[in-house]
mmCIF file of C-alpha atoms in Angstrom:
data_model
loop_
_atom_site.group_PDB
_atom_site.id
_atom_site.type_symbol
_atom_site.label_atom_id
_atom_site.label_comp_id
_atom_site.label_asym_id
_atom_site.label_seq_id
_atom_site.Cartn_x
_atom_site.Cartn_y
_atom_site.Cartn_z
ATOM 1 C CA MET N 1 -19.260 60.749 -10.805
ATOM 2 C CA PRO N 2 -21.117 56.917 -11.617
ATOM 3 C CA SER N 3 -24.207 58.999 -10.564
ATOM 4 C CA ALA N 4 -23.943 61.800 -13.358
ATOM 5 C CA PHE N 5 -22.730 58.544 -15.991
ATOM 6 C CA GLY N 6 -25.251 56.731 -15.065
ATOM 7 C CA HIS N 7 -28.072 59.902 -15.633
ATOM 8 C CA ALA N 8 -26.880 60.478 -19.034
ATOM 9 C CA PHE N 9 -27.000 57.323 -20.099
ATOM 10 C CA PRO N 10 -29.677 55.202 -18.624
ATOM 11 C CA GLY N 11 -30.233 53.134 -20.889
ATOM 12 C CA LEU N 12 -26.649 51.624 -20.597
ATOM 13 C CA ARG N 13 -27.126 51.689 -17.142
ATOM 14 C CA ARG N 14 -29.950 49.340 -17.833
ATOM 15 C CA THR N 15 -28.075 46.577 -20.037
ATOM 16 C CA MET N 16 -25.237 46.664 -17.902
ATOM 17 C CA PHE N 17 -27.463 45.128 -14.978
ATOM 18 C CA HIS N 18 -29.396 43.037 -17.351
ATOM 19 C CA PHE N 19 -25.603 41.992 -17.934
ATOM 20 C CA ARG N 20 -24.075 41.810 -14.672
ATOM 21 C CA ARG N 21 -27.814 39.358 -13.395
ATOM 22 C CA HIS N 22 -27.484 37.299 -16.817
ATOM 23 C CA TRP N 23 -23.305 36.875 -15.804
ATOM 24 C CA TRP N 24 -24.163 35.411 -12.969
ATOM 25 C CA THR N 25 -26.607 32.861 -13.146
ATOM 26 C CA LEU N 26 -24.498 31.778 -15.598
ATOM 27 C CA VAL N 27 -21.738 31.220 -12.325
ATOM 28 C CA THR N 28 -23.806 30.676 -9.554
ATOM 29 C CA PRO N 29 -22.975 26.804 -8.866
ATOM 30 C CA ALA N 30 -26.994 26.533 -7.708
ATOM 31 C CA SER N 31 -27.193 26.869 -12.078
ATOM 32 C CA TRP N 32 -24.873 23.419 -12.704
ATOM 33 C CA GLY N 33 -25.715 19.704 -12.711
ATOM 34 C CA PRO N 34 -23.133 18.228 -10.149
ATOM 35 C CA ARG N 35 -23.200 16.126 -13.995
ATOM 36 C CA GLN N 36 -21.269 19.290 -15.902
ATOM 37 C CA VAL N 37 -19.574 19.368 -12.912
ATOM 38 C CA CYS N 38 -17.979 15.672 -12.658
ATOM 39 C CA ALA N 39 -17.418 16.171 -16.712
ATOM 40 C CA SER N 40 -15.598 18.893 -16.338
ATOM 41 C CA PHE N 41 -13.655 17.613 -13.646
ATOM 42 C CA ALA N 42 -13.091 13.893 -13.386
ATOM 43 C CA THR N 43 -9.460 12.441 -13.855
ATOM 44 C CA GLY N 44 -10.976 8.890 -14.314
ATOM 45 C CA PRO N 45 -14.113 7.022 -14.561
ATOM 46 C CA ARG N 46 -16.838 7.136 -11.703
ATOM 47 C CA GLN N 47 -16.620 4.778 -9.236
ATOM 48 C CA TYR N 48 -20.497 3.921 -8.766
ATOM 49 C CA ASP N 49 -18.894 0.143 -6.724
ATOM 50 C CA ARG N 50 -18.160 1.234 -3.613
ATOM 51 C CA THR N 51 -16.215 -2.029 -3.038
ATOM 52 C CA PHE N 52 -12.522 -1.728 -2.376
ATOM 53 C CA TYR N 53 -9.676 -4.301 -1.308
ATOM 54 C CA GLU N 54 -7.180 -3.227 0.486
ATOM 55 C CA PHE N 55 -3.716 -4.823 -0.138
ATOM 56 C CA ARG N 56 -1.987 -6.074 2.929
ATOM 57 C CA THR N 57 2.172 -6.575 2.620
ATOM 58 C CA TYR N 58 4.262 -7.440 5.376
ATOM 59 C CA THR N 59 7.896 -7.511 5.700
ATOM 60 C CA ILE N 60 8.933 -10.954 8.334
ATOM 61 C CA GLN N 61 11.913 -11.360 9.812
ATOM 62 C CA PRO N 62 13.520 -14.054 7.803
ATOM 63 C CA ALA N 63 14.040 -16.033 10.486
ATOM 64 C CA LYS N 64 10.437 -15.940 11.270
ATOM 65 C CA MET N 65 8.616 -16.879 8.701
ATOM 66 C CA ASN N 66 7.747 -20.750 8.914
ATOM 67 C CA GLU N 67 6.833 -19.613 12.486
ATOM 68 C CA PHE N 68 4.462 -16.969 11.559
ATOM 69 C CA LEU N 69 3.384 -18.518 8.020
ATOM 70 C CA GLU N 70 2.230 -21.537 10.359
ATOM 71 C CA ASN N 71 0.907 -19.614 12.595
ATOM 72 C CA THR N 72 -1.113 -17.950 9.462
ATOM 73 C CA LYS N 73 -2.331 -21.644 8.313
ATOM 74 C CA LYS N 74 -3.242 -22.906 12.154
ATOM 75 C CA HIS N 75 -5.492 -19.521 12.632
ATOM 76 C CA ILE N 76 -6.608 -17.523 9.523
ATOM 77 C CA HIS N 77 -10.314 -19.289 9.708
ATOM 78 C CA LEU N 78 -10.780 -16.343 13.390
ATOM 79 C CA ARG N 79 -10.238 -13.722 10.456
ATOM 80 C CA THR N 80 -12.311 -14.964 7.064
ATOM 81 C CA ASN N 81 -14.958 -15.380 10.068
ATOM 82 C CA TYR N 82 -14.928 -11.092 9.302
ATOM 83 C CA SER N 83 -14.256 -10.206 5.444
ATOM 84 C CA GLU N 84 -13.358 -11.647 2.597
ATOM 85 C CA LEU N 85 -9.740 -13.135 1.922
ATOM 86 C CA ILE N 86 -8.982 -13.043 -1.399
ATOM 87 C CA GLY N 87 -5.099 -14.400 -1.770
ATOM 88 C CA TYR N 88 -2.445 -14.559 0.827
ATOM 89 C CA TRP N 89 1.005 -15.063 -0.864
ATOM 90 C CA ARG N 90 5.021 -16.161 -0.004
ATOM 91 C CA GLN N 91 7.562 -13.878 -2.279
ATOM 92 C CA GLU N 92 9.776 -15.761 -3.887
ATOM 93 C CA PHE N 93 11.031 -13.087 -5.726
ATOM 94 C CA GLY N 94 11.381 -9.034 -6.132
ATOM 95 C CA ASN N 95 12.946 -6.258 -4.281
ATOM 96 C CA VAL N 96 13.226 -6.133 -0.416
ATOM 97 C CA MET N 97 12.298 -10.232 0.939
ATOM 98 C CA ASN N 98 10.739 -12.309 3.268
ATOM 99 C CA LYS N 99 6.964 -10.795 2.310
ATOM 100 C CA VAL N 100 3.454 -12.286 2.584
ATOM 101 C CA VAL N 101 0.919 -10.502 0.779
ATOM 102 C CA HIS N 102 -2.510 -10.496 1.505
ATOM 103 C CA ILE N 103 -6.115 -8.975 -0.070
ATOM 104 C CA TRP N 104 -9.306 -7.744 1.419
ATOM 105 C CA LYS N 105 -12.666 -7.254 -0.049
ATOM 106 C CA TYR N 106 -15.016 -4.973 1.540
ATOM 107 C CA ASP N 107 -18.722 -3.435 0.809
ATOM 108 C CA ASP N 108 -17.342 -0.211 2.197
ATOM 109 C CA PHE N 109 -15.676 1.761 4.524
ATOM 110 C CA ALA N 110 -18.297 1.092 6.922
ATOM 111 C CA HIS N 111 -17.878 -2.462 6.423
ATOM 112 C CA ARG N 112 -13.927 -2.539 7.158
ATOM 113 C CA ALA N 113 -15.055 -0.300 10.196
ATOM 114 C CA ARG N 114 -16.991 -2.947 11.745
ATOM 115 C CA VAL N 115 -14.825 -5.700 11.020
ATOM 116 C CA ARG N 116 -11.378 -4.017 12.389
ATOM 117 C CA GLU N 117 -14.026 -3.134 15.672
ATOM 118 C CA ALA N 118 -14.494 -6.566 16.041
ATOM 119 C CA LEU N 119 -11.148 -8.285 14.938
ATOM 120 C CA ALA N 120 -10.811 -5.621 18.273
ATOM 121 C CA LYS N 121 -12.901 -7.465 20.440
ATOM 122 C CA ASP N 122 -12.083 -10.812 19.671
ATOM 123 C CA GLU N 123 -10.120 -12.367 22.612
ATOM 124 C CA GLU N 124 -9.262 -15.845 20.254
ATOM 125 C CA TRP N 125 -7.994 -13.905 17.278
ATOM 126 C CA GLN N 126 -5.653 -11.716 19.649
ATOM 127 C CA GLU N 127 -4.480 -14.134 21.938
ATOM 128 C CA LYS N 128 -3.841 -16.716 19.629
ATOM 129 C CA TYR N 129 -2.985 -15.079 15.973
ATOM 130 C CA ILE N 130 -1.839 -11.484 16.842
ATOM 131 C CA SER N 131 0.125 -11.477 19.825
ATOM 132 C CA PRO N 132 2.114 -14.604 19.008
ATOM 133 C CA ASN N 133 2.816 -12.716 15.570
ATOM 134 C CA LEU N 134 3.742 -8.635 16.037
ATOM 135 C CA PRO N 135 6.901 -9.402 16.938
ATOM 136 C CA LEU N 136 7.912 -11.826 14.068
ATOM 137 C CA MET N 137 7.020 -8.771 11.633
ATOM 138 C CA VAL N 138 9.781 -6.497 10.958
ATOM 139 C CA GLN N 139 6.973 -3.935 8.417
ATOM 140 C CA GLN N 140 3.396 -4.031 7.972
ATOM 141 C CA LYS N 141 2.264 -1.479 4.827
ATOM 142 C CA ASN N 142 -1.909 -1.241 3.014
ATOM 143 C CA GLU N 143 -3.078 -0.224 0.396
ATOM 144 C CA ILE N 144 -6.817 0.352 -0.086
ATOM 145 C CA THR N 145 -7.682 0.163 -3.606
ATOM 146 C CA TYR N 146 -9.911 0.163 -6.126
ATOM 147 C CA LEU N 147 -10.391 -2.583 -9.174
ATOM 148 C CA VAL N 148 -10.518 -0.275 -12.380
ATOM 149 C CA PRO N 149 -13.749 -0.064 -14.442
ATOM 150 C CA TRP N 150 -12.654 -2.078 -17.568
ATOM 151 C CA CYS N 151 -12.041 -6.312 -15.814
ATOM 152 C CA LYS N 152 -12.839 -8.079 -12.446
ATOM 153 C CA ILE N 153 -10.869 -10.371 -10.253
ATOM 154 C CA GLU N 154 -10.539 -13.427 -12.443
ATOM 155 C CA LYS N 155 -10.167 -17.500 -11.485
ATOM 156 C CA PRO N 156 -7.137 -19.016 -12.247
ATOM 157 C CA PRO N 157 -7.363 -22.875 -14.867
ATOM 158 C CA LYS N 158 -5.464 -24.141 -11.739
ATOM 159 C CA GLU N 159 -3.654 -24.192 -9.283
ATOM 160 C CA GLY N 160 0.196 -21.830 -10.274
ATOM 161 C CA PHE N 161 2.503 -18.959 -9.938
ATOM 162 C CA TYR N 162 1.621 -15.679 -9.364
ATOM 163 C CA GLU N 163 3.143 -11.943 -10.396
ATOM 164 C CA LEU N 164 1.892 -8.435 -9.069
ATOM 165 C CA VAL N 165 3.841 -5.829 -11.488
ATOM 166 C CA THR N 166 3.505 -2.101 -9.783
ATOM 167 C CA PHE N 167 2.907 0.543 -12.269
ATOM 168 C CA HIS N 168 3.655 4.246 -10.570
ATOM 169 C CA MET N 169 2.059 6.544 -13.163
ATOM 170 C CA LYS N 170 2.731 9.964 -13.545
ATOM 171 C CA PRO N 171 -0.173 12.209 -11.784
ATOM 172 C CA GLY N 172 -3.087 13.022 -13.897
ATOM 173 C CA GLY N 173 -5.145 10.098 -13.771
ATOM 174 C CA PRO N 174 -6.584 7.876 -15.637
ATOM 175 C CA ALA N 175 -8.526 10.765 -18.032
ATOM 176 C CA LEU N 176 -4.403 10.941 -19.346
ATOM 177 C CA TRP N 177 -2.889 7.379 -19.056
ATOM 178 C CA GLY N 178 -6.248 4.743 -19.004
ATOM 179 C CA GLU N 179 -6.885 4.151 -22.676
ATOM 180 C CA ASP N 180 -3.457 3.656 -22.842
ATOM 181 C CA PHE N 181 -2.537 1.470 -19.573
ATOM 182 C CA GLN N 182 -5.775 -0.231 -20.452
ATOM 183 C CA ARG N 183 -4.431 -1.005 -24.283
ATOM 184 C CA ALA N 184 -0.487 -2.072 -23.106
ATOM 185 C CA VAL N 185 -2.712 -4.320 -20.822
ATOM 186 C CA ASN N 186 -5.034 -5.911 -23.012
ATOM 187 C CA THR N 187 -2.434 -7.044 -25.543
ATOM 188 C CA HIS N 188 -0.377 -8.885 -23.387
ATOM 189 C CA ILE N 189 -3.418 -10.893 -22.946
ATOM 190 C CA GLN N 190 -3.506 -11.946 -26.851
ATOM 191 C CA VAL N 191 0.218 -13.210 -26.268
ATOM 192 C CA GLY N 192 -1.707 -15.396 -24.198
ATOM 193 C CA TYR N 193 1.405 -16.678 -21.898
ATOM 194 C CA SER N 194 0.011 -15.406 -18.624
ATOM 195 C CA LYS N 195 -3.880 -15.068 -17.200
ATOM 196 C CA LEU N 196 -5.079 -11.775 -15.767
ATOM 197 C CA ILE N 197 -6.891 -11.702 -12.325
ATOM 198 C CA GLY N 198 -6.992 -8.430 -11.224
ATOM 199 C CA VAL N 199 -6.145 -4.504 -12.939
ATOM 200 C CA PHE N 200 -6.809 -1.871 -9.214
ATOM 201 C CA HIS N 201 -5.662 1.146 -8.796
ATOM 202 C CA THR N 202 -4.932 3.298 -5.454
ATOM 203 C CA GLU N 203 -6.711 4.722 -3.608
ATOM 204 C CA TYR N 204 -5.538 5.668 -0.096
ATOM 205 C CA GLY N 205 -1.407 4.213 0.270
ATOM 206 C CA THR N 206 1.131 5.783 -2.584
ATOM 207 C CA LEU N 207 -1.334 7.451 -5.173
ATOM 208 C CA ASN N 208 -0.701 7.343 -8.873
ATOM 209 C CA ARG N 209 -0.610 3.505 -8.367
ATOM 210 C CA VAL N 210 -1.683 0.489 -10.004
ATOM 211 C CA HIS N 211 -1.686 -3.282 -9.224
ATOM 212 C CA VAL N 212 -1.523 -5.753 -12.308
ATOM 213 C CA LEU N 213 -1.921 -9.601 -10.844
ATOM 214 C CA TRP N 214 -1.051 -12.239 -13.218
ATOM 215 C CA TRP N 215 -0.890 -16.204 -12.359
ATOM 216 C CA THR N 216 0.865 -18.163 -14.319
ATOM 217 C CA ASP N 217 0.994 -22.022 -13.987
ATOM 218 C CA THR N 218 5.342 -22.754 -14.149
ATOM 219 C CA PRO N 219 7.588 -19.276 -13.681
ATOM 220 C CA ASP N 220 9.225 -21.222 -16.917
ATOM 221 C CA ASN N 221 6.280 -20.768 -18.713
ATOM 222 C CA ARG N 222 6.148 -16.850 -17.373
ATOM 223 C CA ALA N 223 9.754 -16.005 -18.575
ATOM 224 C CA ALA N 224 9.372 -18.293 -22.263
ATOM 225 C CA GLY N 225 6.343 -15.395 -22.934
ATOM 226 C CA ARG N 226 7.870 -12.526 -22.043
ATOM 227 C CA HIS N 227 10.725 -13.734 -24.491
ATOM 228 C CA ARG N 228 7.794 -13.718 -27.259
ATOM 229 C CA ALA N 229 6.074 -10.660 -25.894
ATOM 230 C CA HIS N 230 9.702 -8.223 -26.751
ATOM 231 C CA GLU N 231 9.357 -10.162 -29.889
ATOM 232 C CA ASP N 232 5.174 -9.206 -31.515
ATOM 233 C CA ALA N 233 5.132 -5.845 -32.986
ATOM 234 C CA ARG N 234 2.129 -5.344 -30.669
ATOM 235 C CA VAL N 235 2.803 -5.639 -27.221
ATOM 236 C CA VAL N 236 5.873 -3.411 -28.468
ATOM 237 C CA ALA N 237 3.655 -0.808 -29.102
ATOM 238 C CA ALA N 238 0.874 -0.525 -26.598
ATOM 239 C CA VAL N 239 4.087 -0.954 -23.864
ATOM 240 C CA ARG N 240 6.190 2.148 -26.046
ATOM 241 C CA GLU N 241 2.663 4.487 -25.493
ATOM 242 C CA SER N 242 1.982 3.586 -21.651
ATOM 243 C CA CYS N 243 5.456 4.075 -20.647
ATOM 244 C CA SER N 244 5.617 7.918 -21.660
ATOM 245 C CA HIS N 245 3.283 7.740 -18.995
ATOM 246 C CA LEU N 246 5.451 5.323 -16.937
ATOM 247 C CA GLU N 247 7.363 7.106 -13.857
ATOM 248 C CA SER N 248 8.548 3.290 -12.300
ATOM 249 C CA GLN N 249 7.521 -0.576 -11.973
ATOM 250 C CA GLU N 250 8.488 -3.078 -10.219
ATOM 251 C CA ASN N 251 7.291 -6.528 -9.621
ATOM 252 C CA MET N 252 7.255 -9.816 -7.289
ATOM 253 C CA LEU N 253 6.786 -13.295 -7.899
ATOM 254 C CA LEU N 254 4.134 -14.858 -5.567
ATOM 255 C CA ILE N 255 3.729 -17.845 -4.186
ATOM 256 C CA PRO N 256 -0.093 -18.991 -2.542
ATOM 257 C CA LEU N 257 -0.421 -20.585 0.441
ATOM 258 C CA PRO N 258 -2.414 -23.687 1.190
ATOM 259 C CA PHE N 259 -4.789 -21.402 3.209
ATOM 260 C CA SER N 260 -5.071 -18.921 -0.167
ATOM 261 C CA PRO N 261 -8.625 -18.844 -1.893
ATOM 262 C CA LEU N 262 -6.477 -17.722 -5.316
ATOM 263 C CA LYS N 263 -3.727 -20.524 -5.650
#
């Protein structure tokens, strides 16, 4: 039957053949340029910089915190020989207690792999730090994060306190919530009660999380600034828009340790 149809309408058969060939050329992946694919399917700004930051959170036995911190102070130099430490803090307030939080910077994943391999072979590090400290820990967590494209890590003007605010956003990525979230952060900066240190989004760990690290000179000034922010119409409007993308949030007040680069 198809053959008879084709013989009866040879012009139509040629037209359909050319249409099918042209349509296949349009949808063949080889005809898509990389930019076209990324523009169509990207869920956020492209990560051109391979640098990432590892957040490590350790929960320490309550009676062993001082011992853990003293041993870390003595031997942290063995660890910083291999990669850059951004900051190291002891938790003061917020959720489960007896935590320490530290952030490490890596050039890329190959860099981190080399560092981990070297540490495993470093007998002094293993004997003086790992062996005595591991029994003091209740839990270890880590997350791989990138800085959001619109910020860089800033240094505080002097020693003070830090607030780590963690937002769990609805799935969809920065393409959905990025602009509203940036606007909310910027309005808090304008109020001026605390200094933004960095904004990080997770790549490995619990996804759709954003960590915002703030600095303040004293917890009391931070509290007073929060009260002012609650009465600022700009902050209220921006937070209302950002909260439409929010699942949950939590915060911790952190005290920098003497060996922390960020103090």
